[in-house]
Tab-separated table of C-alpha atoms and ligand atoms in Angstrom:
chain	number	residue	atom	x	y	z
A	1	MET	CA	41.959	54.308	43.784
A	2	THR	CA	42.653	50.725	44.829
A	3	THR	CA	44.795	48.813	42.355
A	4	LEU	CA	43.103	45.844	40.740
A	5	LYS	CA	44.625	42.425	41.201
A	6	ALA	CA	44.058	38.989	39.732
A	7	VAL	CA	41.004	37.443	41.415
A	8	ARG	CA	41.642	35.182	44.439
A	9	GLY	CA	42.584	31.684	43.312
A	10	THR	CA	43.623	32.833	39.805
A	11	ARG	CA	47.174	33.581	38.665
A	12	ASP	CA	49.184	35.170	35.906
A	13	LEU	CA	51.755	32.846	34.368
A	14	LEU	CA	54.841	34.723	33.246
A	15	PRO	CA	58.026	33.903	31.333
A	16	PRO	CA	60.351	32.139	31.868
A	17	GLU	CA	57.910	29.764	33.681
A	18	THR	CA	55.548	29.738	30.692
A	19	ALA	CA	58.331	28.031	28.708
A	20	LEU	CA	57.971	25.115	31.139
A	21	TRP	CA	54.186	25.045	30.576
A	22	ASN	CA	54.784	24.936	26.837
A	23	ARG	CA	57.329	22.142	27.204
A	24	ILE	CA	54.868	20.083	29.278
A	25	GLU	CA	52.109	20.597	26.706
A	26	ALA	CA	54.418	19.756	23.794
A	27	THR	CA	55.550	16.539	25.509
A	28	ALA	CA	51.943	15.578	26.286
A	29	ARG	CA	50.863	16.206	22.679
A	30	ALA	CA	53.792	14.143	21.375
A	31	VAL	CA	52.997	11.209	23.688
A	32	PHE	CA	49.254	11.354	22.888
A	33	ALA	CA	50.094	11.297	19.172
A	34	ARG	CA	52.177	8.137	19.603
A	35	TYR	CA	49.201	6.438	21.267
A	36	ASN	CA	47.017	7.628	18.372
A	37	PHE	CA	44.873	10.143	20.281
A	38	GLY	CA	43.328	13.219	18.606
A	39	GLU	CA	42.625	16.568	20.242
A	40	ILE	CA	39.138	17.727	21.250
A	41	ARG	CA	38.308	21.309	22.255
A	42	THR	CA	34.968	21.777	24.002
A	43	PRO	CA	33.478	25.070	25.273
A	44	ILE	CA	34.614	26.585	28.575
A	45	PHE	CA	30.980	26.802	29.751
A	46	GLU	CA	28.148	24.343	29.502
A	47	ASP	CA	24.543	23.950	30.607
A	48	THR	CA	24.608	23.484	34.406
A	49	GLY	CA	22.482	20.343	34.107
A	50	LEU	CA	25.364	18.542	32.376
A	51	PHE	CA	27.524	18.627	35.505
A	52	ALA	CA	24.667	17.941	37.892
A	53	ARG	CA	23.780	14.780	35.949
A	54	SER	CA	27.324	13.517	35.342
A	55	VAL	CA	29.640	14.601	38.147
A	56	GLY	CA	26.761	14.166	40.618
A	57	GLU	CA	24.555	16.516	42.694
A	58	GLU	CA	25.992	15.259	45.965
A	59	THR	CA	29.668	15.793	45.089
A	60	ASP	CA	31.612	18.750	46.534
A	61	ILE	CA	32.225	20.007	43.003
A	62	VAL	CA	28.560	20.343	42.099
A	63	SER	CA	27.145	21.156	45.527
A	64	LYS	CA	29.540	23.996	46.397
A	65	GLU	CA	32.355	24.673	43.945
A	66	MET	CA	30.811	25.613	40.605
A	67	TYR	CA	30.758	29.067	39.035
A	68	THR	CA	27.141	29.162	37.913
A	69	TRP	CA	25.025	32.018	36.601
A	70	GLU	CA	21.760	32.588	34.848
A	71	ASP	CA	22.094	33.667	31.250
A	72	ARG	CA	19.797	36.423	30.090
A	73	ALA	CA	16.720	34.986	28.390
A	74	ARG	CA	16.452	35.814	24.674
A	75	ALA	CA	12.710	36.272	24.781
A	76	GLN	CA	10.357	37.084	27.646
A	77	SER	CA	8.611	33.774	27.254
A	78	GLU	CA	11.920	31.901	27.563
A	79	LYS	CA	13.289	30.600	30.822
A	80	PRO	CA	16.809	31.860	31.501
A	81	GLN	CA	19.368	29.099	30.995
A	82	SER	CA	21.647	28.184	33.892
A	83	LEU	CA	25.272	28.056	32.722
A	84	THR	CA	28.434	26.894	34.499
A	85	LEU	CA	32.158	27.328	33.903
A	86	ARG	CA	33.389	23.789	33.394
A	87	PRO	CA	34.799	22.331	36.654
A	88	GLU	CA	36.172	19.330	34.737
A	89	ASN	CA	36.161	18.191	31.121
A	90	THR	CA	34.967	14.579	30.953
A	91	ALA	CA	31.313	15.631	31.028
A	92	GLY	CA	31.871	18.041	28.116
A	93	VAL	CA	33.729	15.419	26.077
A	94	VAL	CA	30.978	12.834	26.597
A	95	ARG	CA	28.340	15.448	25.743
A	96	ALA	CA	30.237	16.154	22.493
A	97	TYR	CA	30.543	12.393	21.822
A	98	ILE	CA	26.753	12.092	22.067
A	99	GLU	CA	25.959	15.334	20.204
A	100	HIS	CA	28.181	14.460	17.235
A	101	LYS	CA	27.083	10.803	17.224
A	102	LEU	CA	30.701	9.681	17.412
A	103	GLY	CA	29.508	6.264	18.573
A	104	GLU	CA	27.944	5.648	15.156
A	105	THR	CA	31.418	5.408	13.623
A	106	GLY	CA	31.703	2.100	15.465
A	107	GLN	CA	35.263	3.111	16.360
A	108	LEU	CA	36.870	3.711	19.697
A	109	GLN	CA	37.233	7.470	20.202
A	110	LYS	CA	40.587	8.433	21.706
A	111	LEU	CA	40.439	12.122	22.573
A	112	TYR	CA	42.704	14.410	24.572
A	113	TYR	CA	42.301	18.004	25.775
A	114	ILE	CA	44.380	20.703	27.431
A	115	GLY	CA	42.661	23.657	29.043
A	116	PRO	CA	41.412	25.626	32.035
A	117	GLN	CA	38.887	24.333	34.569
A	118	PHE	CA	37.154	26.295	37.331
A	119	ARG	CA	36.277	25.312	40.892
A	120	ARG	CA	35.523	27.590	43.818
A	121	GLU	CA	37.810	25.752	46.235
A	122	ARG	CA	39.813	27.263	49.100
A	123	PRO	CA	43.025	28.367	47.362
A	124	GLN	CA	46.356	27.043	48.612
A	125	LYS	CA	49.605	25.799	47.072
A	126	GLY	CA	48.654	23.466	44.231
A	127	ARG	CA	44.946	24.338	44.497
A	128	TYR	CA	43.537	27.192	42.469
A	129	ARG	CA	40.120	28.391	41.339
A	130	GLN	CA	41.267	28.452	37.723
A	131	PHE	CA	43.647	25.607	36.952
A	132	SER	CA	44.664	23.719	33.854
A	133	GLN	CA	44.072	20.061	33.154
A	134	ILE	CA	45.624	17.811	30.542
A	135	GLY	CA	43.287	14.898	30.088
A	136	ALA	CA	42.203	12.141	27.749
A	137	GLU	CA	39.223	9.866	27.227
A	138	VAL	CA	38.873	6.508	25.485
A	139	ILE	CA	35.193	5.962	24.762
A	140	GLY	CA	33.086	4.003	22.313
A	141	PRO	CA	30.406	1.372	21.816
A	142	PRO	CA	31.061	-1.973	23.568
A	143	SER	CA	31.508	-3.564	20.099
A	144	ALA	CA	34.645	-1.409	19.683
A	145	GLY	CA	36.189	-2.981	22.768
A	146	SER	CA	35.598	0.028	25.024
A	147	GLU	CA	34.962	-2.148	28.098
A	148	SER	CA	38.158	-4.125	27.722
A	149	PRO	CA	40.573	-4.104	30.693
A	150	LEU	CA	43.350	-3.677	28.126
A	151	ARG	CA	42.103	-0.118	27.557
A	152	ASP	CA	42.546	0.645	31.281
A	153	ALA	CA	46.030	-0.850	31.349
A	154	GLU	CA	47.040	0.975	28.160
A	155	VAL	CA	45.910	4.338	29.571
A	156	LEU	CA	47.859	3.699	32.798
A	157	GLU	CA	50.947	2.602	30.869
A	158	MET	CA	50.665	5.757	28.713
A	159	LEU	CA	50.514	7.893	31.854
A	160	ALA	CA	53.603	6.226	33.318
A	161	THR	CA	55.392	6.929	30.012
A	162	LEU	CA	54.200	10.549	29.934
A	163	LEU	CA	55.327	11.272	33.506
A	164	ASP	CA	58.696	9.654	32.787
A	165	GLU	CA	59.136	11.682	29.599
A	166	LEU	CA	58.212	14.879	31.424
A	167	GLY	CA	61.075	14.083	33.788
A	168	ILE	CA	58.875	13.631	36.877
A	169	THR	CA	60.654	11.211	39.165
A	170	GLY	CA	59.272	9.451	42.214
A	171	TRP	CA	55.575	9.241	41.294
A	172	THR	CA	53.294	6.626	42.826
A	173	LEU	CA	50.319	4.971	41.133
A	174	GLU	CA	47.416	3.852	43.314
A	175	ILE	CA	44.573	1.883	41.798
A	176	ASN	CA	41.317	0.374	42.935
A	177	SER	CA	38.067	-0.960	41.541
A	178	VAL	CA	34.751	0.574	42.588
A	179	GLY	CA	32.892	-2.111	40.640
A	180	SER	CA	29.829	-1.828	38.436
A	181	SER	CA	27.007	0.509	39.379
A	182	ALA	CA	25.220	-2.507	40.932
A	183	ASP	CA	28.341	-3.318	43.008
A	184	ARG	CA	28.553	0.283	44.106
A	185	ALA	CA	24.894	0.398	45.066
A	186	ARG	CA	25.369	-2.806	47.108
A	187	TYR	CA	28.499	-1.446	48.770
A	188	ASN	CA	26.765	1.851	49.520
A	189	GLU	CA	24.148	-0.071	51.530
A	190	VAL	CA	26.824	-2.154	53.308
A	191	LEU	CA	28.615	1.087	54.192
A	192	ARG	CA	25.415	2.852	55.222
A	193	ALA	CA	24.672	0.056	57.694
A	194	ALA	CA	28.271	-0.040	58.970
A	195	LEU	CA	28.240	3.735	59.502
A	196	ILE	CA	25.095	3.817	61.661
A	197	PRO	CA	26.827	2.884	64.952
A	198	VAL	CA	29.946	5.045	64.337
A	199	ALA	CA	28.757	8.152	62.403
A	200	ALA	CA	28.066	10.169	65.560
A	201	GLN	CA	31.796	10.008	66.447
A	202	MET	CA	32.792	11.390	63.022
A	203	CYS	CA	33.151	14.908	61.539
A	204	GLY	CA	30.059	16.869	60.437
A	205	ASP	CA	30.688	16.206	56.745
A	206	CYS	CA	30.889	12.447	57.350
A	207	GLN	CA	27.698	12.496	59.408
A	208	ARG	CA	25.935	14.075	56.437
A	209	ARG	CA	27.604	11.771	53.883
A	210	ALA	CA	26.751	8.681	55.968
A	211	VAL	CA	23.136	9.432	55.050
A	212	THR	CA	23.341	11.046	51.594
A	213	ASN	CA	26.339	9.351	49.925
A	214	PRO	CA	28.212	6.883	52.200
A	215	LEU	CA	30.944	6.226	49.589
A	216	ARG	CA	32.159	9.802	50.004
A	217	VAL	CA	33.085	9.042	53.647
A	218	LEU	CA	36.152	7.235	52.271
A	219	ASP	CA	37.475	10.587	50.926
A	220	CYS	CA	37.481	12.188	54.398
A	221	LYS	CA	40.833	13.709	55.383
A	222	VAL	CA	39.985	14.516	59.060
A	223	ALA	CA	42.684	12.815	61.170
A	224	GLU	CA	40.363	11.649	63.984
A	225	ASP	CA	38.099	9.841	61.501
A	226	GLN	CA	40.823	7.760	59.868
A	227	ALA	CA	40.842	4.791	62.265
A	228	ILE	CA	37.042	4.489	61.986
A	229	ILE	CA	37.197	4.608	58.173
A	230	ASP	CA	39.998	2.033	57.969
A	231	ALA	CA	37.839	-0.406	59.946
A	232	LEU	CA	34.833	-0.059	57.555
A	233	PRO	CA	34.042	-2.895	55.093
A	234	LYS	CA	36.113	-2.763	51.883
A	235	ILE	CA	34.570	-2.323	48.438
A	236	ALA	CA	36.666	-5.252	47.174
A	237	ASP	CA	34.355	-7.561	49.145
A	238	SER	CA	31.252	-6.199	47.372
A	239	LEU	CA	32.498	-6.697	43.801
A	240	ASP	CA	30.796	-9.296	41.625
A	241	GLY	CA	32.783	-11.897	39.680
A	242	GLU	CA	32.887	-9.852	36.468
A	243	SER	CA	34.264	-6.761	38.188
A	244	LYS	CA	36.849	-8.873	40.016
A	245	ASP	CA	37.967	-10.508	36.744
A	246	HIS	CA	38.126	-7.117	35.003
A	247	PHE	CA	40.351	-5.715	37.726
A	248	ALA	CA	42.560	-8.816	37.744
A	249	ALA	CA	43.085	-8.431	33.981
A	250	VAL	CA	44.062	-4.768	34.415
A	251	THR	CA	46.656	-5.573	37.065
A	252	ALA	CA	47.995	-8.561	35.093
A	253	ALA	CA	48.633	-6.281	32.080
A	254	LEU	CA	50.286	-3.657	34.292
A	255	ASP	CA	52.536	-6.323	35.811
A	256	LYS	CA	53.550	-7.504	32.364
A	257	ALA	CA	54.254	-3.930	31.193
A	258	GLU	CA	56.243	-3.383	34.398
A	259	VAL	CA	54.195	-0.381	35.504
A	260	PRO	CA	54.503	-0.217	39.314
A	261	TYR	CA	51.288	0.364	41.341
A	262	THR	CA	49.794	-0.171	44.759
A	263	ARG	CA	46.191	-1.036	45.549
A	264	ASN	CA	44.351	1.528	47.654
A	265	TYR	CA	40.981	0.166	48.808
A	266	ARG	CA	39.796	3.634	49.785
A	267	LEU	CA	40.329	5.212	46.395
A	268	VAL	CA	36.782	6.008	45.250
A	269	ARG	CA	37.442	9.507	43.822
A	270	GLY	CA	35.332	12.626	44.123
A	271	LEU	CA	33.116	12.208	41.076
A	272	ASP	CA	30.018	10.047	40.981
A	273	TYR	CA	30.378	8.679	37.466
A	274	TYR	CA	33.240	6.256	38.084
A	275	THR	CA	32.773	2.493	37.691
A	276	ARG	CA	35.329	-0.318	38.000
A	277	THR	CA	38.919	0.938	37.692
A	278	THR	CA	39.815	4.155	39.536
A	279	PHE	CA	43.336	5.490	39.888
A	280	GLU	CA	45.476	8.347	41.073
A	281	PHE	CA	49.130	9.253	40.517
A	282	THR	CA	50.596	11.100	43.494
A	283	HIS	CA	53.904	12.794	44.208
A	284	GLY	CA	55.485	13.221	47.628
A	285	GLY	CA	56.953	16.632	46.759
A	286	LEU	CA	53.524	18.282	46.442
A	287	GLY	CA	52.563	18.447	50.134
A	288	ALA	CA	48.876	18.338	51.088
A	289	GLN	CA	47.651	18.545	47.477
A	290	ASN	CA	49.680	15.519	46.417
A	291	ALA	CA	47.553	14.220	43.497
A	292	LEU	CA	49.208	14.773	40.121
A	293	LEU	CA	46.290	13.236	38.301
A	294	GLY	CA	43.233	11.112	38.736
A	295	GLY	CA	40.880	9.144	36.613
A	296	GLY	CA	38.906	6.020	36.073
A	297	ARG	CA	36.340	4.117	34.093
A	298	TYR	CA	32.834	5.520	33.563
A	299	ASP	CA	30.787	2.840	31.848
A	300	GLY	CA	27.385	4.428	32.563
A	301	LEU	CA	28.155	8.115	32.044
A	302	SER	CA	26.923	8.486	28.477
A	303	GLU	CA	23.575	6.897	29.359
A	304	ALA	CA	23.283	9.075	32.484
A	305	ILE	CA	23.270	12.171	30.271
A	306	GLY	CA	20.910	10.753	27.664
A	307	GLY	CA	23.361	9.102	25.261
A	308	PRO	CA	23.857	5.583	23.941
A	309	LYS	CA	25.753	2.912	25.834
A	310	ALA	CA	29.352	4.097	25.588
A	311	PRO	CA	31.747	2.743	28.200
A	312	GLY	CA	34.920	4.735	28.623
A	313	ILE	CA	37.990	5.442	30.674
A	314	GLY	CA	39.845	8.698	31.158
A	315	PHE	CA	41.982	10.867	33.380
A	316	ALA	CA	42.806	14.488	34.125
A	317	MET	CA	46.240	15.688	35.196
A	318	GLY	CA	46.710	18.930	37.082
A	319	GLU	CA	49.099	20.863	34.851
A	320	ASP	CA	49.747	23.386	37.645
A	321	ARG	CA	50.946	20.494	39.814
A	322	LEU	CA	53.193	19.106	37.083
A	323	VAL	CA	54.818	22.552	36.907
A	324	LEU	CA	55.208	22.729	40.711
A	325	THR	CA	56.796	19.274	40.776
A	326	LEU	CA	59.223	20.059	37.964
A	327	LEU	CA	60.123	23.432	39.502
A	328	ALA	CA	60.886	21.725	42.819
A	329	GLN	CA	63.019	19.143	41.012
A	330	GLU	CA	64.853	21.571	38.753
A	331	SER	CA	64.884	24.427	41.333
A	332	ALA	CA	64.740	27.140	38.635
A	333	VAL	CA	63.614	27.506	35.076
A	334	PRO	CA	66.679	28.480	33.049
A	335	GLN	CA	66.291	31.761	31.225
A	336	VAL	CA	66.332	31.291	27.475
A	337	LEU	CA	69.009	33.484	25.892
A	338	ALA	CA	68.574	34.945	22.436
A	339	ASP	CA	71.220	34.002	19.856
A	340	ALA	CA	71.990	37.634	19.162
A	341	TYR	CA	71.393	41.143	20.407
A	342	ILE	CA	71.720	43.579	17.523
A	343	ALA	CA	73.050	46.944	18.652
A	344	PRO	CA	72.627	49.804	16.189
A	345	LEU	CA	75.289	52.339	17.225
A	346	CYS	CA	75.746	55.845	15.909
A	347	ASP	CA	76.941	59.301	16.776
A	348	GLU	CA	73.981	61.213	18.245
A	349	LYS	CA	74.897	64.230	16.178
A	350	LYS	CA	74.155	62.419	12.911
A	351	PRO	CA	70.377	61.825	13.044
A	352	ASP	CA	70.217	60.789	9.365
A	353	VAL	CA	72.778	58.036	9.887
A	354	LEU	CA	70.999	57.005	13.088
A	355	VAL	CA	67.786	56.430	11.117
A	356	LEU	CA	69.692	54.421	8.498
A	357	VAL	CA	71.610	52.318	11.029
A	358	SER	CA	68.412	51.580	12.972
A	359	ALA	CA	66.513	50.668	9.826
A	360	THR	CA	69.326	48.348	8.719
A	361	ALA	CA	69.363	46.758	12.183
A	362	LEU	CA	65.673	45.902	11.834
A	363	PHE	CA	66.330	44.470	8.369
A	364	LEU	CA	69.249	42.395	9.696
A	365	ALA	CA	67.110	41.125	12.578
A	366	ARG	CA	64.407	40.164	10.080
A	367	GLU	CA	66.926	38.235	7.965
A	368	LEU	CA	68.297	36.338	10.958
A	369	ARG	CA	64.839	35.604	12.402
A	370	ARG	CA	63.725	34.233	9.052
A	371	GLN	CA	66.620	31.831	9.270
A	372	GLY	CA	65.324	30.592	12.618
A	373	LEU	CA	67.513	32.547	14.997
A	374	ARG	CA	66.220	34.093	18.212
A	375	VAL	CA	67.068	37.785	17.960
A	376	GLU	CA	66.697	40.788	20.269
A	377	LEU	CA	66.788	44.202	18.624
A	378	GLY	CA	68.526	47.007	20.545
A	379	ASP	CA	67.986	50.720	20.202
A	380	GLY	CA	69.951	53.342	18.287
A	381	SER	CA	69.679	55.807	21.186
A	382	PHE	CA	71.745	53.497	23.466
A	383	ARG	CA	75.448	54.203	23.998
A	384	LEU	CA	77.993	51.389	23.642
A	385	LYS	CA	78.058	50.535	27.394
A	386	LYS	CA	74.270	50.399	27.699
A	387	SER	CA	74.032	48.206	24.581
A	388	PHE	CA	76.569	45.744	26.001
A	389	GLU	CA	74.731	45.607	29.337
A	390	ALA	CA	71.383	44.978	27.662
A	391	GLY	CA	72.933	42.432	25.277
A	392	ASN	CA	74.641	40.536	28.077
A	393	ARG	CA	71.344	40.149	29.961
A	394	THR	CA	69.383	38.791	27.018
A	395	ALA	CA	71.644	37.138	24.421
A	396	ARG	CA	74.676	34.945	23.767
A	397	HIS	CA	76.186	37.386	21.261
A	398	ILE	CA	76.103	41.084	20.581
A	399	VAL	CA	76.224	42.200	16.951
A	400	ILE	CA	77.471	45.754	16.507
A	401	LEU	CA	76.049	47.664	13.592
A	402	GLY	CA	77.633	51.114	13.337
A	403	GLU	CA	78.555	53.446	10.513
A	404	ASP	CA	81.701	51.401	9.691
A	405	GLU	CA	79.824	48.117	9.585
A	406	LEU	CA	77.164	49.709	7.411
A	407	GLU	CA	79.783	50.647	4.848
A	408	SER	CA	81.921	47.513	4.930
A	409	GLY	CA	79.170	44.907	5.356
A	410	ILE	CA	81.372	43.269	7.997
A	411	LEU	CA	79.900	43.097	11.467
A	412	THR	CA	81.563	43.029	14.848
A	413	VAL	CA	80.271	40.140	16.952
A	414	LYS	CA	81.152	39.463	20.577
A	415	ASP	CA	80.496	36.085	22.193
A	416	PHE	CA	79.648	36.890	25.825
A	417	ALA	CA	80.649	33.455	27.160
A	418	SER	CA	84.176	33.429	25.714
A	419	GLY	CA	84.683	37.189	25.549
A	420	ILE	CA	85.988	36.791	22.002
A	421	GLN	CA	85.235	39.507	19.464
A	422	THR	CA	85.105	38.540	15.785
A	423	LYS	CA	84.613	40.311	12.467
A	424	VAL	CA	81.950	38.448	10.482
A	425	PRO	CA	80.807	39.170	6.904
A	426	ARG	CA	77.064	39.676	6.753
A	427	ALA	CA	76.543	36.629	4.521
A	428	GLU	CA	78.146	34.378	7.149
A	429	LEU	CA	76.436	35.936	10.164
A	430	ALA	CA	73.563	33.469	10.588
A	431	ALA	CA	75.900	30.458	10.429
A	432	PHE	CA	78.300	32.089	12.862
A	433	LEU	CA	75.552	32.920	15.407
A	434	SER	CA	74.135	29.391	15.194
A	435	GLN	CA	77.323	27.850	16.572
A	436	PRO	CA	77.334	26.905	20.248
A	437	SER	CA	78.675	29.667	22.518
A	438	GLY	CA	82.219	29.804	23.779
A	439	GLU	CA	83.756	28.230	20.692
A	440	PRO	CA	86.158	30.549	18.955
A	441	ALA	CA	85.614	30.613	15.178
A	442	GLY	CA	86.451	32.778	12.178
A	443	ASP	CA	89.276	35.346	12.250
A	444	SER	CA	89.392	36.298	15.872
A	445	THR	CA	90.516	39.882	16.464
A	446	SER	CA	91.026	39.842	20.223
B	1	AMP	P1	39.722	15.661	39.389
B	1	AMP	O1	39.133	16.313	38.156
B	1	AMP	O2	39.144	16.204	40.658
B	1	AMP	O3	39.774	14.178	39.294
B	1	AMP	O4	41.235	16.143	39.436
B	1	AMP	C1	42.213	15.666	38.567
B	1	AMP	C2	43.498	16.416	38.834
B	1	AMP	O5	43.322	17.803	38.557
B	1	AMP	C3	43.958	16.367	40.268
B	1	AMP	O6	44.709	15.208	40.514
B	1	AMP	C4	44.810	17.611	40.372
B	1	AMP	O7	46.111	17.356	39.885
B	1	AMP	C5	44.112	18.572	39.452
B	1	AMP	N1	43.244	19.506	40.208
B	1	AMP	C6	41.993	19.299	40.644
B	1	AMP	N2	41.516	20.389	41.279
B	1	AMP	C7	42.503	21.319	41.216
B	1	AMP	C8	42.635	22.672	41.689
B	1	AMP	N3	41.652	23.284	42.318
B	1	AMP	N4	43.815	23.312	41.460
B	1	AMP	C9	44.822	22.703	40.801
B	1	AMP	N5	44.753	21.442	40.335
B	1	AMP	C10	43.618	20.753	40.536
């Protein structure tokens, strides 16, 4: 029988690396809390129409990367519903904003999420078919200030803070403005006209995009097309006065907050719903898939999926890529050692005592764990040497619990780092094990 493996593009995350994932998530939650964001959890799958109407039919995500299936109809008369594993989370958050009438609170909604997304992309380092995003959205009625450039600058400043606090060094922030939907429509026509004489010299994808969605040409990564694309008209020249002023206010606030950025005129991003500010944080250490996160403003998204006017701005960070970057920086995730390995030891020929020693070891472990210590419980069938080997691999100390210790209530503890063995009364054990390793304490017997 062939052995089953994780599906292509999906991965198992194992310890000790999962400790790094947890640290990243804890840091993100702590930073979001300081900026007064609350958590939102939306379903993993949604009606397919949600993504078609928000992300855009012509985008790579919707046209070829979604995991879509037809749900069984409940009744014969019913049409089966088309469902899709979420390829991104902004659409789901905005759907929830509309469904729960969050706009009627009159307040700005500041929501963050952490969770898996699914895209049928070609897997490679940093690109998976199931990946995790940490993202946030700031959305609300215009009366709550949701269109303000200060919101954009605050989100970007928060991201710079988050990356710094995660310990990611050497990131780059690129920003651009894609203007209002009217600006974009105007620019699309300017681009369409500019592409007519050159499209035939470009890759197949660009030839198609030149007709269906000219803006997407700017995303092309084919080397031969780059000189042609660089010579195309820039979106900055198609922005109206309001969009220009909005962008100028964003950059002025970033300058004041000392958040470094560069302007990238080609940054239009792969999703159709963006308006005005778009941005990406990249990292040189990631190779071809160098985007740590991306985001932007989406002033028309709520209306595009049937909701009220609710301008917003948000981002999604690739958690897998944060992990890759930190692993490359730190080279290895340190193994977390337990504070103690409890070794119940007993003569094999005394099965009754063995049961008692083992039971007491479990009780001792329970006591120590309740006091917050990280404890590994050994096994009464192990000999002394095997217990020491197992203890040395997993913990800072070994606590020996044999017949003598059972009677006297005084335990033998060895600190692996210093090699010092100490007799410790049971009542003092937790305090003793909590001390940093290598420091001799108590009445040392060796
Ligand atoms: P997007 O939702 O396409 O704007 O992507 C936002 C971020 O999610 C990117 O900058 C990446 O860090 C991450 N990301 C997107 N697609 C993938 C993928 N297939 N595998 C891993 N990370 C991804």
